mmCIF file of C-alpha atoms in Angstrom:
data_model
loop_
_atom_site.group_PDB
_atom_site.id
_atom_site.type_symbol
_atom_site.label_atom_id
_atom_site.label_comp_id
_atom_site.label_asym_id
_atom_site.label_seq_id
_atom_site.Cartn_x
_atom_site.Cartn_y
_atom_site.Cartn_z
ATOM 1 C CA MET X 1 12.786 18.133 48.866
ATOM 2 C CA ILE X 2 11.349 21.511 49.838
ATOM 3 C CA CYS X 3 10.058 21.989 53.354
ATOM 4 C CA HIS X 4 7.090 24.358 53.733
ATOM 5 C CA MET X 5 6.875 24.570 57.508
ATOM 6 C CA LYS X 6 6.503 28.323 58.041
ATOM 7 C CA SER X 7 3.320 30.033 59.158
ATOM 8 C CA ALA X 8 2.109 33.586 59.596
ATOM 9 C CA GLN X 9 2.744 33.233 63.357
ATOM 10 C CA ASP X 10 6.219 31.758 62.885
ATOM 11 C CA LYS X 11 8.478 34.641 61.826
ATOM 12 C CA LEU X 12 12.103 33.564 62.052
ATOM 13 C CA PHE X 13 15.260 35.538 61.321
ATOM 14 C CA SER X 14 18.868 34.357 61.268
ATOM 15 C CA PHE X 15 21.931 36.537 60.713
ATOM 16 C CA ARG X 16 24.792 34.586 59.173
ATOM 17 C CA TRP X 17 28.315 35.969 59.413
ATOM 18 C CA ASP X 18 31.236 34.718 57.280
ATOM 19 C CA ILE X 19 34.515 35.235 59.144
ATOM 20 C CA ASP X 20 36.863 35.409 56.169
ATOM 21 C CA HIS X 21 39.679 37.588 57.481
ATOM 22 C CA ARG X 22 41.458 38.411 60.744
ATOM 23 C CA ALA X 23 39.892 41.877 60.720
ATOM 24 C CA CYS X 24 36.507 40.170 60.996
ATOM 25 C CA ILE X 25 37.509 38.930 64.451
ATOM 26 C CA THR X 26 39.662 41.812 65.682
ATOM 27 C CA ASP X 27 37.495 44.684 64.401
ATOM 28 C CA GLY X 28 33.974 43.435 63.843
ATOM 29 C CA LEU X 29 33.329 40.590 66.261
ATOM 30 C CA PRO X 30 33.425 42.608 69.529
ATOM 31 C CA ARG X 31 30.937 45.145 68.126
ATOM 32 C CA ILE X 32 28.588 42.468 66.827
ATOM 33 C CA MET X 33 28.622 40.724 70.182
ATOM 34 C CA ARG X 34 27.749 43.977 71.948
ATOM 35 C CA VAL X 35 24.806 44.600 69.624
ATOM 36 C CA CYS X 36 23.622 41.010 70.060
ATOM 37 C CA GLU X 37 23.841 41.379 73.825
ATOM 38 C CA GLU X 38 21.844 44.615 73.703
ATOM 39 C CA PHE X 39 19.036 42.858 71.827
ATOM 40 C CA GLY X 40 19.374 39.551 73.658
ATOM 41 C CA VAL X 41 19.861 37.547 70.443
ATOM 42 C CA LYS X 42 22.250 34.929 69.061
ATOM 43 C CA ASN X 43 23.826 34.855 65.594
ATOM 44 C CA THR X 44 25.594 32.248 63.469
ATOM 45 C CA PHE X 45 29.263 32.631 62.505
ATOM 46 C CA PHE X 46 31.227 30.557 59.986
ATOM 47 C CA VAL X 47 34.958 30.739 60.584
ATOM 48 C CA ASN X 48 37.797 30.382 58.099
ATOM 49 C CA MET X 49 40.417 28.480 60.082
ATOM 50 C CA GLY X 50 43.127 29.077 57.478
ATOM 51 C CA ARG X 51 44.609 32.113 55.809
ATOM 52 C CA SER X 52 42.596 34.866 54.200
ATOM 53 C CA THR X 53 45.140 36.270 51.743
ATOM 54 C CA ASN X 54 47.734 34.545 49.607
ATOM 55 C CA LEU X 55 50.637 36.437 48.008
ATOM 56 C CA LYS X 56 51.288 33.780 45.383
ATOM 57 C CA GLU X 57 47.654 33.810 44.257
ATOM 58 C CA TRP X 58 47.498 37.597 44.350
ATOM 59 C CA LEU X 59 50.570 37.902 42.102
ATOM 60 C CA SER X 60 49.615 35.035 39.813
ATOM 61 C CA LYS X 61 48.450 35.398 36.240
ATOM 62 C CA GLY X 62 45.114 37.167 36.354
ATOM 63 C CA GLY X 63 45.398 37.791 40.073
ATOM 64 C CA LEU X 64 46.346 41.462 39.880
ATOM 65 C CA LYS X 65 43.862 42.045 37.082
ATOM 66 C CA GLY X 66 41.087 40.428 39.115
ATOM 67 C CA SER X 67 41.911 42.464 42.212
ATOM 68 C CA LYS X 68 41.945 45.690 40.171
ATOM 69 C CA ALA X 69 38.512 44.841 38.748
ATOM 70 C CA LYS X 70 37.149 44.187 42.235
ATOM 71 C CA LEU X 71 38.475 47.527 43.472
ATOM 72 C CA GLN X 72 36.516 49.228 40.697
ATOM 73 C CA ASP X 73 33.319 47.271 41.469
ATOM 74 C CA MET X 74 30.566 49.751 42.339
ATOM 75 C CA GLU X 75 28.295 47.112 43.915
ATOM 76 C CA ALA X 76 30.703 45.663 46.496
ATOM 77 C CA VAL X 77 33.341 46.876 48.949
ATOM 78 C CA HIS X 78 36.736 45.260 48.312
ATOM 79 C CA LEU X 79 38.747 43.944 51.265
ATOM 80 C CA ILE X 80 41.393 46.612 50.654
ATOM 81 C CA LYS X 81 38.725 49.285 51.098
ATOM 82 C CA LYS X 82 37.529 47.558 54.261
ATOM 83 C CA ILE X 83 40.879 47.277 56.042
ATOM 84 C CA GLY X 84 43.195 49.641 54.112
ATOM 85 C CA TRP X 85 46.317 48.987 52.054
ATOM 86 C CA PRO X 86 48.814 48.795 54.980
ATOM 87 C CA ARG X 87 46.892 46.027 56.779
ATOM 88 C CA PHE X 88 46.149 44.207 53.540
ATOM 89 C CA ILE X 89 49.837 44.162 52.589
ATOM 90 C CA LEU X 90 50.865 43.104 56.109
ATOM 91 C CA GLU X 91 48.371 40.241 56.253
ATOM 92 C CA THR X 92 49.297 39.120 52.740
ATOM 93 C CA LEU X 93 53.010 39.028 53.604
ATOM 94 C CA LEU X 94 52.536 37.338 56.998
ATOM 95 C CA SER X 95 49.837 34.988 55.703
ATOM 96 C CA ARG X 96 48.575 34.376 59.253
ATOM 97 C CA PRO X 97 45.654 31.969 59.690
ATOM 98 C CA VAL X 98 42.360 33.476 60.796
ATOM 99 C CA GLY X 99 40.644 31.097 63.202
ATOM 100 C CA ARG X 100 43.782 29.240 64.287
ATOM 101 C CA SER X 101 45.541 32.408 65.483
ATOM 102 C CA LEU X 102 42.579 34.054 67.250
ATOM 103 C CA ILE X 103 41.211 31.135 69.253
ATOM 104 C CA GLY X 104 40.499 33.147 72.405
ATOM 105 C CA SER X 105 38.062 35.474 70.660
ATOM 106 C CA LEU X 106 36.211 32.544 69.108
ATOM 107 C CA GLU X 107 36.022 30.744 72.455
ATOM 108 C CA LYS X 108 34.417 33.865 73.906
ATOM 109 C CA LEU X 109 31.913 33.859 71.038
ATOM 110 C CA VAL X 110 30.955 30.246 71.736
ATOM 111 C CA ARG X 111 30.688 30.847 75.489
ATOM 112 C CA ALA X 112 28.255 33.681 74.769
ATOM 113 C CA GLY X 113 25.921 31.156 73.114
ATOM 114 C CA HIS X 114 26.479 32.015 69.461
ATOM 115 C CA GLU X 115 26.791 29.277 66.852
ATOM 116 C CA LEU X 116 30.204 28.659 65.280
ATOM 117 C CA GLY X 117 30.324 26.763 61.987
ATOM 118 C CA GLN X 118 33.047 26.005 59.439
ATOM 119 C CA HIS X 119 33.846 28.212 56.456
ATOM 120 C CA GLY X 120 35.749 26.296 53.777
ATOM 121 C CA GLY X 121 39.187 24.849 54.346
ATOM 122 C CA SER X 122 42.613 26.366 54.902
ATOM 123 C CA ASP X 123 42.999 28.905 52.086
ATOM 124 C CA HIS X 124 40.133 31.279 51.368
ATOM 125 C CA VAL X 125 41.718 32.832 48.259
ATOM 126 C CA VAL X 126 42.541 29.546 46.525
ATOM 127 C CA TRP X 127 39.009 28.272 47.161
ATOM 128 C CA SER X 128 37.428 31.495 45.893
ATOM 129 C CA ARG X 129 39.558 31.736 42.761
ATOM 130 C CA ARG X 130 40.350 28.160 41.717
ATOM 131 C CA PHE X 131 37.708 25.966 43.345
ATOM 132 C CA PHE X 132 36.498 24.386 40.115
ATOM 133 C CA GLU X 133 40.070 23.499 39.086
ATOM 134 C CA LEU X 134 40.893 21.629 42.314
ATOM 135 C CA PRO X 135 40.643 17.822 42.473
ATOM 136 C CA GLU X 136 38.036 16.492 44.886
ATOM 137 C CA SER X 137 40.730 14.712 46.895
ATOM 138 C CA VAL X 138 42.507 18.036 47.524
ATOM 139 C CA ILE X 139 39.292 19.780 48.557
ATOM 140 C CA GLU X 140 38.267 16.914 50.833
ATOM 141 C CA ALA X 141 41.634 16.800 52.585
ATOM 142 C CA ASP X 142 41.492 20.565 53.088
ATOM 143 C CA VAL X 143 37.962 20.481 54.522
ATOM 144 C CA ASN X 144 38.806 17.496 56.745
ATOM 145 C CA ASP X 145 41.828 19.305 58.170
ATOM 146 C CA ALA X 146 39.811 22.411 59.059
ATOM 147 C CA TYR X 147 36.951 20.262 60.377
ATOM 148 C CA ALA X 148 39.294 18.404 62.726
ATOM 149 C CA GLU X 149 40.684 21.690 64.023
ATOM 150 C CA VAL X 150 37.262 23.280 64.588
ATOM 151 C CA THR X 151 36.015 20.137 66.341
ATOM 152 C CA ARG X 152 39.083 19.896 68.576
ATOM 153 C CA LEU X 153 38.921 23.523 69.626
ATOM 154 C CA PHE X 154 35.209 24.310 69.750
ATOM 155 C CA GLY X 155 33.237 21.093 69.351
ATOM 156 C CA LYS X 156 31.665 19.491 66.302
ATOM 157 C CA PRO X 157 30.251 22.180 63.956
ATOM 158 C CA ALA X 158 26.628 21.791 62.883
ATOM 159 C CA GLY X 159 27.031 23.742 59.651
ATOM 160 C CA PHE X 160 29.373 24.333 56.729
ATOM 161 C CA THR X 161 29.608 27.108 54.138
ATOM 162 C CA SER X 162 31.849 27.437 51.079
ATOM 163 C CA PRO X 163 33.874 30.623 50.454
ATOM 164 C CA GLY X 164 32.183 32.798 47.852
ATOM 165 C CA PHE X 165 29.336 30.248 47.573
ATOM 166 C CA LYS X 166 31.708 28.229 45.359
ATOM 167 C CA SER X 167 30.199 24.781 45.775
ATOM 168 C CA ASP X 168 29.128 21.747 43.777
ATOM 169 C CA GLU X 169 28.250 18.080 44.243
ATOM 170 C CA ARG X 170 31.743 17.364 45.568
ATOM 171 C CA ILE X 171 31.041 19.580 48.580
ATOM 172 C CA THR X 172 27.662 17.949 49.098
ATOM 173 C CA ARG X 173 29.389 14.564 49.304
ATOM 174 C CA ILE X 174 31.969 15.878 51.767
ATOM 175 C CA VAL X 175 29.306 17.495 53.946
ATOM 176 C CA GLU X 176 27.420 14.195 53.982
ATOM 177 C CA LYS X 177 30.518 12.219 54.995
ATOM 178 C CA LEU X 178 31.280 14.555 57.894
ATOM 179 C CA LYS X 179 27.631 14.502 58.992
ATOM 180 C CA TYR X 180 26.984 18.217 59.224
ATOM 181 C CA LEU X 181 23.348 19.076 59.893
ATOM 182 C CA TYR X 182 23.292 21.592 57.055
ATOM 183 C CA ASP X 183 25.247 23.696 54.578
ATOM 184 C CA GLY X 184 24.592 27.298 53.568
ATOM 185 C CA ASP X 185 25.751 27.131 49.950
ATOM 186 C CA ALA X 186 22.870 28.865 48.190
ATOM 187 C CA ILE X 187 21.251 32.242 47.674
ATOM 188 C CA GLY X 188 17.491 32.436 47.267
ATOM 189 C CA GLY X 189 14.796 29.810 47.517
ATOM 190 C CA ASP X 190 13.587 27.638 50.378
ATOM 191 C CA PRO X 191 15.546 25.210 52.547
ATOM 192 C CA HIS X 192 15.996 21.901 50.739
ATOM 193 C CA HIS X 193 18.069 18.752 50.553
ATOM 194 C CA PRO X 194 20.818 19.109 47.908
ATOM 195 C CA CYS X 195 21.349 16.161 45.601
ATOM 196 C CA VAL X 196 24.186 13.664 45.304
ATOM 197 C CA ALA X 197 24.062 11.400 42.250
ATOM 198 C CA ALA X 198 20.503 12.600 41.589
ATOM 199 C CA LYS X 199 19.365 11.594 45.084
ATOM 200 C CA PRO X 200 18.518 13.961 47.975
ATOM 201 C CA ALA X 201 21.231 14.167 50.615
ATOM 202 C CA ARG X 202 20.399 13.761 54.294
ATOM 203 C CA HIS X 203 21.564 17.216 55.343
ATOM 204 C CA TRP X 204 19.679 20.457 54.693
ATOM 205 C CA ARG X 205 20.750 23.425 52.614
ATOM 206 C CA ILE X 206 19.747 26.736 54.217
ATOM 207 C CA PRO X 207 19.937 29.553 51.640
ATOM 208 C CA VAL X 208 20.577 33.230 52.223
ATOM 209 C CA THR X 209 17.222 34.847 51.430
ATOM 210 C CA LEU X 210 18.151 38.566 51.485
ATOM 211 C CA CYS X 211 21.120 39.504 49.314
ATOM 212 C CA GLY X 212 22.397 42.151 46.951
ATOM 213 C CA PRO X 213 23.418 41.404 43.338
ATOM 214 C CA ARG X 214 25.547 38.322 42.668
ATOM 215 C CA THR X 215 26.750 37.202 46.107
ATOM 216 C CA VAL X 216 27.249 40.693 47.560
ATOM 217 C CA PRO X 217 25.700 40.993 51.039
ATOM 218 C CA LEU X 218 22.679 43.289 51.085
ATOM 219 C CA LEU X 219 24.092 45.804 53.573
ATOM 220 C CA GLU X 220 27.473 45.890 51.832
ATOM 221 C CA TRP X 221 25.751 46.541 48.514
ATOM 222 C CA HIS X 222 23.968 49.523 50.039
ATOM 223 C CA GLY X 223 27.253 50.683 51.566
ATOM 224 C CA ALA X 224 29.035 50.553 48.202
ATOM 225 C CA ARG X 225 26.282 52.759 46.777
ATOM 226 C CA ASN X 226 26.352 55.134 49.793
ATOM 227 C CA THR X 227 22.672 54.537 50.445
ATOM 228 C CA PRO X 228 21.407 56.688 53.352
ATOM 229 C CA LEU X 229 20.399 54.688 56.429
ATOM 230 C CA PRO X 230 16.650 55.537 56.186
ATOM 231 C CA GLN X 231 16.615 54.130 52.635
ATOM 232 C CA ILE X 232 18.466 50.985 53.748
ATOM 233 C CA ILE X 233 15.847 50.370 56.422
ATOM 234 C CA ALA X 234 13.011 51.113 53.990
ATOM 235 C CA ASP X 235 14.442 48.527 51.583
ATOM 236 C CA LEU X 236 14.841 46.027 54.414
ATOM 237 C CA ASN X 237 11.261 46.575 55.524
ATOM 238 C CA SER X 238 9.929 45.926 52.022
ATOM 239 C CA ARG X 239 11.965 42.710 51.760
ATOM 240 C CA LEU X 240 10.868 41.491 55.181
ATOM 241 C CA GLU X 241 7.250 41.725 54.052
ATOM 242 C CA GLN X 242 7.864 38.984 51.495
ATOM 243 C CA SER X 243 8.750 36.108 53.835
ATOM 244 C CA ASN X 244 8.456 34.816 57.386
ATOM 245 C CA TRP X 245 11.715 32.830 57.093
ATOM 246 C CA VAL X 246 14.649 35.216 56.590
ATOM 247 C CA VAL X 247 18.404 34.716 56.379
ATOM 248 C CA LEU X 248 20.632 37.772 56.031
ATOM 249 C CA TYR X 249 24.395 37.502 55.718
ATOM 250 C CA GLY X 250 27.446 39.682 55.976
ATOM 251 C CA HIS X 251 31.106 39.921 56.992
ATOM 252 C CA PRO X 252 32.161 41.172 60.437
ATOM 253 C CA CYS X 253 34.943 43.317 58.925
ATOM 254 C CA TYR X 254 32.282 45.382 57.132
ATOM 255 C CA GLU X 255 28.725 45.089 58.467
ATOM 256 C CA GLY X 256 30.074 44.361 61.942
ATOM 257 C CA VAL X 257 32.146 47.538 61.994
ATOM 258 C CA HIS X 258 29.106 49.603 60.985
ATOM 259 C CA ASP X 259 27.355 48.791 64.230
ATOM 260 C CA GLU X 260 25.020 51.793 64.026
ATOM 261 C CA VAL X 261 23.506 50.279 60.888
ATOM 262 C CA LEU X 262 23.441 46.838 62.487
ATOM 263 C CA ARG X 263 21.480 48.183 65.470
ATOM 264 C CA GLU X 264 18.852 49.636 63.162
ATOM 265 C CA VAL X 265 18.622 46.358 61.258
ATOM 266 C CA PHE X 266 18.145 44.380 64.476
ATOM 267 C CA ARG X 267 15.589 46.915 65.723
ATOM 268 C CA THR X 268 13.650 46.747 62.457
ATOM 269 C CA VAL X 269 13.620 42.953 62.420
ATOM 270 C CA THR X 270 12.503 42.813 66.061
ATOM 271 C CA ASN X 271 9.795 45.445 65.583
ATOM 272 C CA ARG X 272 8.351 43.427 62.704
ATOM 273 C CA GLY X 273 7.822 40.483 65.026
ATOM 274 C CA PHE X 274 10.676 38.237 63.886
ATOM 275 C CA ARG X 275 12.390 35.943 66.369
ATOM 276 C CA PHE X 276 16.151 35.567 66.083
ATOM 277 C CA ILE X 277 17.410 31.992 65.868
ATOM 278 C CA THR X 278 20.700 30.416 64.799
ATOM 279 C CA HIS X 279 21.169 28.329 61.680
ATOM 280 C CA GLN X 280 21.539 25.243 63.835
ATOM 281 C CA GLN X 281 18.138 25.952 65.385
ATOM 282 C CA MET X 282 16.712 26.436 61.889
ATOM 283 C CA ALA X 283 18.119 23.075 60.826
ATOM 284 C CA GLU X 284 16.735 21.355 63.908
ATOM 285 C CA ARG X 285 13.291 22.771 63.163
ATOM 286 C CA LEU X 286 13.548 21.501 59.596
ATOM 287 C CA TYR X 287 14.462 17.985 60.732
ATOM 288 C CA SER X 288 11.662 18.029 63.291
ATOM 289 C CA ALA X 289 9.078 19.195 60.755
ATOM 290 C CA ALA X 290 10.188 16.631 58.185
ATOM 291 C CA ALA X 291 9.893 13.861 60.776
#
């Protein structure tokens, strides 16, 4: 089911952040919150409660080769380039959880009125690299564990997103069982109800509408290509002309650290008459319109 509820007077913008790594919280989150406060807006953040790096996976067959290929990718910025080799090695060796070990910062985020959703389960790397090999029972147990932790610490999350957009009907079933309002497991297109056994699910799927190639965030893609800021804003302006319902996404350890770019993005969006809302607010509008 596709919901066409937007109008020329209803220009809505939501910035979705995927908190994959500890650096997202320690480095990017404080800057993002300052920019949001300056503009008086709220954003949506999906937190990985588990670990972000995994030594066994990194050293496994194909792991080193895959990491080397990502480092040479000219359209994305690899995590090692974002945080540097010393921190990458340290975090890989310590294997510290992201959300579970930085609860205070996330509590501050929630108190400030931002939305906090769930990002995958307890191991970001395993999900990203071997999702389609994992049995549904393993995935469900992993998601349930992270869901219980998020709910206990911050309250029931309205939304769920899969690491790397790695998702299928198994995730749709799990999201239905846990009664999330929505998932964000798509790029492009309009909000819709994903299908389970050829039938529309109850929850909504809210796609990212502005993105670079593959699943690379738009601003990161420009950063990898060293695009000058005026050209980034010109590209953003041209994309904003195409829709009144916009979802942009990024990672706090990259886009959040480049807060001068983020300010210009927020200023551009505001000047074009868009109103910032969270994903939860988007979902609530969708349910209301459908009713």
